[in-house]
XYZ file of C-alpha atoms in Angstrom:
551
model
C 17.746 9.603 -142.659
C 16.108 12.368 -140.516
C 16.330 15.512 -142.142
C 16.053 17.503 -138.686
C 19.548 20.112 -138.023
C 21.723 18.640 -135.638
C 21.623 19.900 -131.816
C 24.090 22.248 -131.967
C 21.531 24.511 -134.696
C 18.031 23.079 -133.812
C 15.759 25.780 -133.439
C 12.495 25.781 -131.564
C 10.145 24.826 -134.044
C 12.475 21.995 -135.550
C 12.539 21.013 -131.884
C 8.883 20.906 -131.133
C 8.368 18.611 -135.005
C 11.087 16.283 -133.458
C 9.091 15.888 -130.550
C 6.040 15.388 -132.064
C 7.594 12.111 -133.868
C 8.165 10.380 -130.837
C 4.666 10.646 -129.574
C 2.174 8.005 -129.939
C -1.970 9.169 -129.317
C -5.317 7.404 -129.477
C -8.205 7.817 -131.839
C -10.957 6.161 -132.680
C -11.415 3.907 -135.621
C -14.448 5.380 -136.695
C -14.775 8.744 -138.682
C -17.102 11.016 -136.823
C -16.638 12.557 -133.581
C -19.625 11.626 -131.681
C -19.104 8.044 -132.914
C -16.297 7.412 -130.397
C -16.691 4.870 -127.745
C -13.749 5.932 -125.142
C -13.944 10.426 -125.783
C -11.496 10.285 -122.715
C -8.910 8.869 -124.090
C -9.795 9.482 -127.869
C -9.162 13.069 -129.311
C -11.529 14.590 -131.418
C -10.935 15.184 -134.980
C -9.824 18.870 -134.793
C -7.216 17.966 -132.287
C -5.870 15.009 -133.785
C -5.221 16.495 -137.074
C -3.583 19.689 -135.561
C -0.681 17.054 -133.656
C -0.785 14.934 -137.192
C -0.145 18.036 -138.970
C 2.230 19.430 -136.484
C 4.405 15.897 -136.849
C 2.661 13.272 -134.448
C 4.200 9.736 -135.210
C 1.715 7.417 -134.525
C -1.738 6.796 -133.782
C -3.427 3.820 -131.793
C -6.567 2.910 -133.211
C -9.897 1.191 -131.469
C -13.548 0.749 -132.770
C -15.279 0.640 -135.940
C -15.091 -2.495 -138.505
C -12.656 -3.381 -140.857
C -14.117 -1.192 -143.602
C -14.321 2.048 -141.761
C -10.489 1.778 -140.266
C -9.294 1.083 -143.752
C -11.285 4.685 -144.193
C -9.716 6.117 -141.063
C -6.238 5.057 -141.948
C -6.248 6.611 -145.032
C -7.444 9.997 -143.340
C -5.192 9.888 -141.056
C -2.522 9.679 -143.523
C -4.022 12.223 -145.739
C -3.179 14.969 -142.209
C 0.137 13.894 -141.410
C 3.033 15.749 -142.905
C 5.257 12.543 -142.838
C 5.559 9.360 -142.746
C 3.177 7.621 -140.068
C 2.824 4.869 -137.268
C -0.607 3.179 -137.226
C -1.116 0.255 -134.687
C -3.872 -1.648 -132.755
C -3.938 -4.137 -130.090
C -4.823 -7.170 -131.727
C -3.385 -9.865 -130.163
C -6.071 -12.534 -131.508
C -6.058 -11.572 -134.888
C -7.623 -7.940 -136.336
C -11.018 -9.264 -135.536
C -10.873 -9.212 -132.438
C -10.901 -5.188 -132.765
C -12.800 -4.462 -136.332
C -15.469 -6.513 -137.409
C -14.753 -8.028 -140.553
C -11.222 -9.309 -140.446
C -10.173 -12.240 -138.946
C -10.481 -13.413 -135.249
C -8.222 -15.916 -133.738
C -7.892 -17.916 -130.972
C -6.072 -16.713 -127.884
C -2.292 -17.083 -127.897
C -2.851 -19.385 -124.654
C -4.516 -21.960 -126.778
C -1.223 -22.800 -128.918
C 0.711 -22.772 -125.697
C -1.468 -25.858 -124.564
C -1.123 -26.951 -128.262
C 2.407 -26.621 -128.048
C 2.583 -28.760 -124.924
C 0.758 -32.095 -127.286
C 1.897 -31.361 -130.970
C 4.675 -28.804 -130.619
C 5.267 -28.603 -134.441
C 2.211 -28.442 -135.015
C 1.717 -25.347 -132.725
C 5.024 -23.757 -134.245
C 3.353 -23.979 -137.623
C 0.388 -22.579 -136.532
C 1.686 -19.688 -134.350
C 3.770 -18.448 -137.331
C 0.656 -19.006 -140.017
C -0.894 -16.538 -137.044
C 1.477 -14.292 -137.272
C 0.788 -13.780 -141.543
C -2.741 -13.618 -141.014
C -2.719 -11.191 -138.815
C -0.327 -9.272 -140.893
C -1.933 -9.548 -144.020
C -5.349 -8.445 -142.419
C -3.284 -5.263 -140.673
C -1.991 -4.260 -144.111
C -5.653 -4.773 -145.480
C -7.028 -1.831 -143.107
C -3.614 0.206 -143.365
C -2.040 -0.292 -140.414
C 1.816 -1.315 -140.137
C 2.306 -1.813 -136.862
C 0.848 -4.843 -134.704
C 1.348 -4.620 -131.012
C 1.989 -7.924 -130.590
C 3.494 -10.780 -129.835
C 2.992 -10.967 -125.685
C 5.966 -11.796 -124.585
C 4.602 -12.294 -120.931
C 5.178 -15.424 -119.013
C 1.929 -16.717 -117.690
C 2.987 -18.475 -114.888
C 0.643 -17.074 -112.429
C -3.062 -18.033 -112.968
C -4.712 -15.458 -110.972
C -2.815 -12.832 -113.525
C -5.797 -10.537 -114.576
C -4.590 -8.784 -117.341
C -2.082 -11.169 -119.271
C -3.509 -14.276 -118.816
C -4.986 -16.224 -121.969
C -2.866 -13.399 -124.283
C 0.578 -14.881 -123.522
C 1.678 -17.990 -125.860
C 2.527 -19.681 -122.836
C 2.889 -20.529 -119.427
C 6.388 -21.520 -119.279
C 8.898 -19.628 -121.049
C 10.193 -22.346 -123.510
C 6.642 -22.548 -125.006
C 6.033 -18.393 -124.748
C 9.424 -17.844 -126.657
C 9.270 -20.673 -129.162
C 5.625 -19.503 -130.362
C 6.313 -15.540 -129.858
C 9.601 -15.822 -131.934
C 7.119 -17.739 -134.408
C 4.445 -15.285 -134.475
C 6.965 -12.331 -135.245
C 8.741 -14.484 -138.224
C 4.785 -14.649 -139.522
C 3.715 -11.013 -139.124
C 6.960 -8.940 -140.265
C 7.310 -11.700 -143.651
C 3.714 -9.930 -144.013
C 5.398 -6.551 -143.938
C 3.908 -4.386 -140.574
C 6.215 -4.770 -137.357
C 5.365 -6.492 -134.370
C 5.992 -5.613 -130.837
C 7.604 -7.335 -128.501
C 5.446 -6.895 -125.009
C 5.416 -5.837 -121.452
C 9.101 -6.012 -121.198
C 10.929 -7.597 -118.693
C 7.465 -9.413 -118.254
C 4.113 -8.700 -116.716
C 3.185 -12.751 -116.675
C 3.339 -13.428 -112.718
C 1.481 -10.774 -111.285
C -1.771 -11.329 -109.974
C -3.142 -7.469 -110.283
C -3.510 -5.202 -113.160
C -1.484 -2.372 -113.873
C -4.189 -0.905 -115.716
C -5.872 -0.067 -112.420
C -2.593 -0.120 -109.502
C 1.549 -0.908 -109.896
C 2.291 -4.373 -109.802
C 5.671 -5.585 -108.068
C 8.154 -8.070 -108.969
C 9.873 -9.365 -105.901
C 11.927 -11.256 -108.372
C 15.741 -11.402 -108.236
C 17.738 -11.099 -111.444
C 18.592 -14.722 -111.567
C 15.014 -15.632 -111.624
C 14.107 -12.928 -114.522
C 17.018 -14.367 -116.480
C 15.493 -17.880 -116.414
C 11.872 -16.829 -116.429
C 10.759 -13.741 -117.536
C 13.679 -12.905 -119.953
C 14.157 -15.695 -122.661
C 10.595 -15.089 -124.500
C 12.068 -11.554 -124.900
C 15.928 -12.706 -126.358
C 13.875 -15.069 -127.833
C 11.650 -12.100 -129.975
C 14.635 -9.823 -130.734
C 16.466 -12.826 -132.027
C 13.394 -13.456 -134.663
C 13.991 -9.495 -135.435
C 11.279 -7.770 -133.830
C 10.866 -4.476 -134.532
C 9.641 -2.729 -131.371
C 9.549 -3.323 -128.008
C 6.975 -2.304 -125.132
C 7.329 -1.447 -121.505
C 5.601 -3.050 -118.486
C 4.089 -0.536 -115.941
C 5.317 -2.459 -112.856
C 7.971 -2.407 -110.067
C 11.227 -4.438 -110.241
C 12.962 -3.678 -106.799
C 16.182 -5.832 -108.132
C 16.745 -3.856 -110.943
C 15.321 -0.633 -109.622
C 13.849 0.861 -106.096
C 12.886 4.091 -106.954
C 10.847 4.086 -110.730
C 8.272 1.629 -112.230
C 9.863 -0.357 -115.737
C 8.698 2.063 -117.643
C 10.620 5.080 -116.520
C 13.750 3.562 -115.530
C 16.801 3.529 -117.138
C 18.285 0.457 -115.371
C 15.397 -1.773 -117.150
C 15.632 -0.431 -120.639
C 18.941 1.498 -121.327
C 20.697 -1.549 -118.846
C 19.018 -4.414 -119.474
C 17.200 -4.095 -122.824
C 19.516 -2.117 -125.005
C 22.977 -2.847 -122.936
C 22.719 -6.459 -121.790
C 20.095 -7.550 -124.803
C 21.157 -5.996 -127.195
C 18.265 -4.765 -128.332
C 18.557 -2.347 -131.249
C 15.067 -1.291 -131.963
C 12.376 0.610 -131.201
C 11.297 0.889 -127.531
C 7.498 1.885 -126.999
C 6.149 2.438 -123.642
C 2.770 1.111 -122.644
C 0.199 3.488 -122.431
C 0.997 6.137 -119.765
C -2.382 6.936 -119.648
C -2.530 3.697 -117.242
C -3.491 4.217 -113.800
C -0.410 2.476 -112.771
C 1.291 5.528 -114.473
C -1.311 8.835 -114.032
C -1.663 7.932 -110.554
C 1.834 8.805 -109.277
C 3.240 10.882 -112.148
C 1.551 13.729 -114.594
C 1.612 13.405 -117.944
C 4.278 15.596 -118.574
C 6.897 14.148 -115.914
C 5.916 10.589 -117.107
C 6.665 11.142 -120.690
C 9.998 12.965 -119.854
C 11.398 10.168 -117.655
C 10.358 7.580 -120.300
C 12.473 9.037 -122.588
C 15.271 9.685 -119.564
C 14.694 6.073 -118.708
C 15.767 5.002 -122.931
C 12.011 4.892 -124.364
C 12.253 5.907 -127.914
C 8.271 6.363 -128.596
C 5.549 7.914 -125.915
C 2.155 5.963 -126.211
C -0.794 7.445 -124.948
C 0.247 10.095 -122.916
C -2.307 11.511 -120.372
C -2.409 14.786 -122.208
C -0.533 15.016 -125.326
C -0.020 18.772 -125.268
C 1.315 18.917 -121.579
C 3.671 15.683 -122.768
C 5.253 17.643 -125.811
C 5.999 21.292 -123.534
C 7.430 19.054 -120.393
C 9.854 17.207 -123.193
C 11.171 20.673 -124.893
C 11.278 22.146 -121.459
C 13.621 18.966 -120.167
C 15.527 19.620 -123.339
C 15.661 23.546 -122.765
C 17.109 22.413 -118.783
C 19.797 19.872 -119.734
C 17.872 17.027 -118.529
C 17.045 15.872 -122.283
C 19.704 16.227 -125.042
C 18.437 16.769 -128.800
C 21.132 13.360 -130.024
C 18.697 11.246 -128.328
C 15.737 12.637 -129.154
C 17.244 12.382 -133.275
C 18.396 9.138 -132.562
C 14.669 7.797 -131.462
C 13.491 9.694 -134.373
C 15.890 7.577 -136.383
C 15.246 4.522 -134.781
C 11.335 5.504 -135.988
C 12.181 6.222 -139.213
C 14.214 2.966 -139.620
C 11.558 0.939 -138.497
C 9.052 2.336 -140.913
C 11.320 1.745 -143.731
C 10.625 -2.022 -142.943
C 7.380 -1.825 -143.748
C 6.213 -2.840 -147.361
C 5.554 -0.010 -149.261
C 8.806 1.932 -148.565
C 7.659 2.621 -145.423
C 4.334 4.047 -146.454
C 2.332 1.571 -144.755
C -0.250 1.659 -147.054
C -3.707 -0.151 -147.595
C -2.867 -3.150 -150.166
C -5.486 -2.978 -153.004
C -7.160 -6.566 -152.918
C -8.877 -7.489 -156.379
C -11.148 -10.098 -155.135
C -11.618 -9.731 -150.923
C -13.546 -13.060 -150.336
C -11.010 -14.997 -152.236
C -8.083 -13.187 -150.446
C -9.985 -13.629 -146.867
C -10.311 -17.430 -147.798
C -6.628 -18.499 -146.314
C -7.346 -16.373 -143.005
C -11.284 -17.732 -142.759
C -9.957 -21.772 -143.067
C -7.105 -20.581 -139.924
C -9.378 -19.736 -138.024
C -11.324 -22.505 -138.047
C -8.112 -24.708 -138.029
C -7.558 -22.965 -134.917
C -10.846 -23.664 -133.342
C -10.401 -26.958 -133.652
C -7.174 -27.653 -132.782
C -7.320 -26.357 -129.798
C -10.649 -27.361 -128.699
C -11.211 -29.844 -125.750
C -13.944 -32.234 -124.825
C -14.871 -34.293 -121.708
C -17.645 -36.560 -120.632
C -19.678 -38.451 -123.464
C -20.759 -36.219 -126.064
C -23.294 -38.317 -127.589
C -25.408 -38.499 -124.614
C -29.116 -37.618 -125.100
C -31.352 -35.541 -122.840
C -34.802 -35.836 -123.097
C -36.117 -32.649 -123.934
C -34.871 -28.939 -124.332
C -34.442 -26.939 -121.315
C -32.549 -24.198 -119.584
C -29.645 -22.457 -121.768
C -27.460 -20.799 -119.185
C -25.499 -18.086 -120.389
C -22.597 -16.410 -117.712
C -21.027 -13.176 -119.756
C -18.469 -12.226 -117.456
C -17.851 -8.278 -116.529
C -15.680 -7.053 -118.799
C -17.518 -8.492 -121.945
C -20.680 -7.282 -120.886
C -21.195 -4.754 -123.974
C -19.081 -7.126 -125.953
C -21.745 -7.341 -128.864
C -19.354 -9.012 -131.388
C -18.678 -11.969 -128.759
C -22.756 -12.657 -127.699
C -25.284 -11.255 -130.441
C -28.312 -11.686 -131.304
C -27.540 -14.031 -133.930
C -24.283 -15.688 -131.592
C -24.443 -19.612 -131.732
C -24.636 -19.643 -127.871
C -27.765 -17.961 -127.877
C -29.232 -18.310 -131.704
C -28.782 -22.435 -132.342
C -30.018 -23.431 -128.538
C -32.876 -21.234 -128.951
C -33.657 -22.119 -132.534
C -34.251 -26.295 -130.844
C -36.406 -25.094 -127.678
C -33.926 -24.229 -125.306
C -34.929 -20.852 -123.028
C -32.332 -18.649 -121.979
C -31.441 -17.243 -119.127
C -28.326 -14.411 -119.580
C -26.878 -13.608 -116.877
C -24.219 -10.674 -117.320
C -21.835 -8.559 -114.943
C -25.111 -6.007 -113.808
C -27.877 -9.010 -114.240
C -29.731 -10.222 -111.102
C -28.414 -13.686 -110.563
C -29.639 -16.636 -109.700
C -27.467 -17.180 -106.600
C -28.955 -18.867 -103.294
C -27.097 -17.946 -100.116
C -26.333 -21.648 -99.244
C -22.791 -22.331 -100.286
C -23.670 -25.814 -101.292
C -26.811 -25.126 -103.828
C -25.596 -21.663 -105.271
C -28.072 -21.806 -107.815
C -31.574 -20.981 -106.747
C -33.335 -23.183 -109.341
C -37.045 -22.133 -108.399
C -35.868 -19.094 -109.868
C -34.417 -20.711 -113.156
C -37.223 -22.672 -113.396
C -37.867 -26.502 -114.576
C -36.141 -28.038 -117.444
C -32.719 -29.949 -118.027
C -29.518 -26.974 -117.720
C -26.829 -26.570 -120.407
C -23.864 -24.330 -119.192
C -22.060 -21.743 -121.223
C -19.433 -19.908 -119.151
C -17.553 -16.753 -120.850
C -14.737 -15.968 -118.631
C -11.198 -15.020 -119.124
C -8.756 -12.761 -117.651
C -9.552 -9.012 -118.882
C -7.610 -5.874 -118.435
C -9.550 -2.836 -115.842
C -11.592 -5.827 -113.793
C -9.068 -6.579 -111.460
C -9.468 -10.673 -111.464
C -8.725 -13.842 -113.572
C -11.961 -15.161 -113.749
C -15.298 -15.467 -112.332
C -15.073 -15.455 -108.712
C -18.805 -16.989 -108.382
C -18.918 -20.691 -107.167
C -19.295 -22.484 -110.516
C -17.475 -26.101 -109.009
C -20.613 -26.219 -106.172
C -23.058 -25.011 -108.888
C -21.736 -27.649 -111.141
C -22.037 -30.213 -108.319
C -25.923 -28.800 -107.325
C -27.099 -29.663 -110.877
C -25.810 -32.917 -111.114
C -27.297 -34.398 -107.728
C -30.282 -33.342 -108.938
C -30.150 -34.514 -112.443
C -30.602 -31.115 -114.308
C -26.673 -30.804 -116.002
C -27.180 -31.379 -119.368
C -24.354 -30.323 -120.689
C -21.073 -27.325 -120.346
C -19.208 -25.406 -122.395
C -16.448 -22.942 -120.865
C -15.123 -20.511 -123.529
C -12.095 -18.811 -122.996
C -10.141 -19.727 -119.245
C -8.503 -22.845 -119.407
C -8.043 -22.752 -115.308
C -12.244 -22.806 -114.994
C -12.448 -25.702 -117.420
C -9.343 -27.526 -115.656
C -11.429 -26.773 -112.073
C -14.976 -28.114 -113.504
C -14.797 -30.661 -116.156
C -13.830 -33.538 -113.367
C -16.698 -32.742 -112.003
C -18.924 -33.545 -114.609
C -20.826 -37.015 -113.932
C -21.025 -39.812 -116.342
C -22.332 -39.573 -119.631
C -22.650 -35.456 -119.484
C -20.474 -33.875 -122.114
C -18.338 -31.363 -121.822
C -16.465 -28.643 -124.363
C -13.606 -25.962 -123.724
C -12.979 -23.616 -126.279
C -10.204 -20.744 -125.950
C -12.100 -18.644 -128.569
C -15.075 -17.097 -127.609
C -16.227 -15.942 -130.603
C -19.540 -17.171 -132.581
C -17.321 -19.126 -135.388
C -15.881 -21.042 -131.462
C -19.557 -21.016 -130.639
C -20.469 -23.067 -133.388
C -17.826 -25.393 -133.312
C -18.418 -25.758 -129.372
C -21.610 -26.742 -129.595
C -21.113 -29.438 -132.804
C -18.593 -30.875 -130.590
C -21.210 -31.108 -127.448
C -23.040 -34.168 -129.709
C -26.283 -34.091 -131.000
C -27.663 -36.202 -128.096
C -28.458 -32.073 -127.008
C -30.554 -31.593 -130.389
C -27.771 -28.475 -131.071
C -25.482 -30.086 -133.537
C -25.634 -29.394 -137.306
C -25.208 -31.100 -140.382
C -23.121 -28.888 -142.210
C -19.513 -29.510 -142.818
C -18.479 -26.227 -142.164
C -20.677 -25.561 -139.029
C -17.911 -23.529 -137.898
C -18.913 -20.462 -140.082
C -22.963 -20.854 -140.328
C -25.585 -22.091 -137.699
């Protein structure tokens, strides 16, 4: 139990420590200041361990491998004054944040798995769900904010798109409930997330407010079950959606209204949890509230945790000062603090949250290494004839869309998509978000292949929906590019990694006897695999067993 006084005797700097738990800020995984990749949204050391010293409940954690967050976490622990929250996004395992864990496959890919071998994708999703647990615990953390809960029902959806576990919400609630049975056996929480569901909106609330025209009978059948479907697995926590729901409320976005989560979520639900909001740093948030008023009608609204707040300092004063007017009462900031400390106590470790001690790492990292590859395949598509053989090396054309332009983890030096084509004679040309491209202005030849120069073309598209670029996927005219190099006999070969709507729009268009891959990973281990799967007809398979892992 909190050990705060009760309202009726809290003074001002009990007060100010109870706020502090139910704030949630960002830092950087790395240790040194100058080291941090986002400084806007990332405090610096000083301030950071001033609000963990002061009581600050959580922290939010991005950058810097495995090895140095394991560091962090322990830092981090070493300045708070209590028990403490530590979570990252990672949605596709903890590799797909720190270097050195494991990286999955997007949660998309089961939900087309699910769809063939739905056992198998059960099995999976919940074997997804320890990994990623057991990798969390590794670095420290104890909180994953996952599973997406989202629908994806929309295609042109920007920022949900291949991170929900589905596109209907049978298959996004069957493998979400999954996931969540997987992470919490490995003792962190997970996070059920955006609630009531940010799946058919096609822009990002990241950059503007999305709205719902939905009535309530359609979010009951649609956007609602993934969620009952969570909280009846036991989720821990909960996260808001920044976006408008005129059926269930006119006047406030999800996040700061009380309809949506006092009504709906705890009331109707049931839900007895922890509610987080999303970050109301968000644009969707910042741009029509400050960062005081935002975090005080979150909490009005039934938010139990503040993540992210514009200004942390300006968040904690507007709180005691709604609590000092009669807007906020002290029983429901001690009950969130409660809530807090409840879910905590779920955590292995007594609620510590700890770093497990590993005594061998590469044995322990075995189980996680053979999912992911398990993954990879499973989910892992192929079209055309991949045996077909091209008579000599030639063009390797690399699209990096926007928003993993400085994505070194997903296309490095040594990636597979760049390392094994170039390793048998194939040249190539990278084009990326700021790159001149190769584009004609003749909407039937796109490609202006004087400019690419002679040689037979292999195609590697990287696209997927991203949060801040505003769109699904490429918007450039792959289908007539596609077309352009077969009439004239230069399409070797294509490999889309990540959106399963471009490979669904381009692999009937590949002619007879050209192969074609689709992987939902994009990382080098999917690489690999992608381009074993092509055939050696292209001169880039390999021999090895486990290709997967080495080139």
């Amino acid at each position: 139990m909190i050990s705060e006084p009760s309202s009726t005797q809290t003074t001002a700097p009990a007060l100010l420590r109870l706020i502090h738990q139910l704030i949630v800020v960002r830092a950087s995984g790395k240790l040194a200041d100058h080291q941090r990749g986002y400084p806007r949204w990332e405090l610096p050391n000083n301030k950071l361990r001033s609000l963990l010293e002061a009581g600050v409940g959580g922290v939010i954690l991005l950058g810097g491998s495995a090895a140095e967050v394991a560091l962090r976490c322990s830092q981090l622990r070493r300045w708070a004054t209590g028990p403490l929250l530590l979570c990252a996004d990672v949605e596709e395992g903890v590799g797909q944040r720190f270097d050195g864990a494991t990286w999955l496959v997007p949660p998309l890919a089961l939900g087309r798995l699910y769809g063939r071998e739905p056992q198998q994708a059960l099995e999976l999703a919940e074997r997804y769900g320890q990994c990623t647990g057991r990798d969390a615990r590794a670095l420290g953390l104890n909180w994953v904010l996952g599973p997406v809960c989202d629908v994806n029902n929309n295609p042109a959806n920007p920022v949900i798109n291949v991170r929900a576990w589905g596109e209907d919400p049978a298959t996004a609630g069957a493998l979400a409930a999954a996931f969540v049975r997987g992470v919490q056996a490995a003792g962190v929480l997970g996070c059920a997330k955006h609630f009531p569901g940010h799946g058919d909106t096609s822009t990002d609330s990241h950059i503007t407010l999305p709205l719902l025209p939905h009535s309530r009978e359609r979010l009951a059948a649609i956007e609602l079950p993934p969620f009952q479907e969570a909280i009846a697995a036991g989720v821990a926590s909960v996260m808001t959606a920044h976006l408008m729901l005129p059926e269930l409320d006119q006047e406030r976005p999800a996040t700061l209204s009380k309809p949506v989560l006092t009504g709906l979520l705890r009331q109707q639900l049931g839900f007895a949890g922890l509610i987080v909001t999303d970050a109301l740093v968000m644009d969707a948030i910042t741009g029509r509230y400050g960062a005081g008023e935002a975090a005080v009608l979150a909490l009005e609204a039934g938010a139990d945790l503040v993540l992210m707040p514009a200004d942390a300092d300006a968040a904690i004063a507007a709180i005691a000062e709604a609590v000092a007017s009669g807007r906020l009462n002290v029983e429901q900031l001690e009950a969130s603090a409660e809530r807090r400390l409840q879910a905590l106590e779920r955590c292995a470790g007594s609620g510590s949250g700890a770093a497990v001690a590993v005594a061998d790492p590469e044995a322990a990292a075995q189980p996680n290494q053979a999912l992911a590859l398990e993954l990879v395949r499973a989910t892992m598509e192929t079209a055309g004839s991949t045996g077909a053989a091209t008579p000599q090396a030639g063009i390797n054309l690399i699209r990096l869309d926007s928003a993993l332009a400085a994505a070194a983890a997903v296309l490095s030096a040594t990636a597979p998509a760049l390392a094994r084509p170039e390793s048998r004679g194939w040249r190539t040309v990278l084009l990326e978000a700021r790159s001149p491209c190769p584009w004609s202005t003749d909407a039937d030849t796109p490609l202006a292949l004087e400019r690419l120069g002679p040689g037979q073309v292999l195609l590697q598209l990287f696209v997927r929906g991203n949060p801040f670029r505003g769109s699904a996927g490429s918007a450039e005219p792959w289908p007539a590019a596609l077309r352009q190099l077969a009439r004239a006999g230069r399409l070797a070969g294509l490999v889309v990694y990540g959106s399963p709507y471009l490979w669904e729009e381009l692999h009937p268009l590949l002619p007879q006897g050209v192969p074609g891959v689709y992987s939902p990973g994009q990382m080098p281990l999917a690489q690999a695999e992608a381009l074993q799967r092509l055939g050696s007809g292209l001169g880039l398979g390999d021999t090895e067993a486990s290709a997967g892992f080495t080139d």
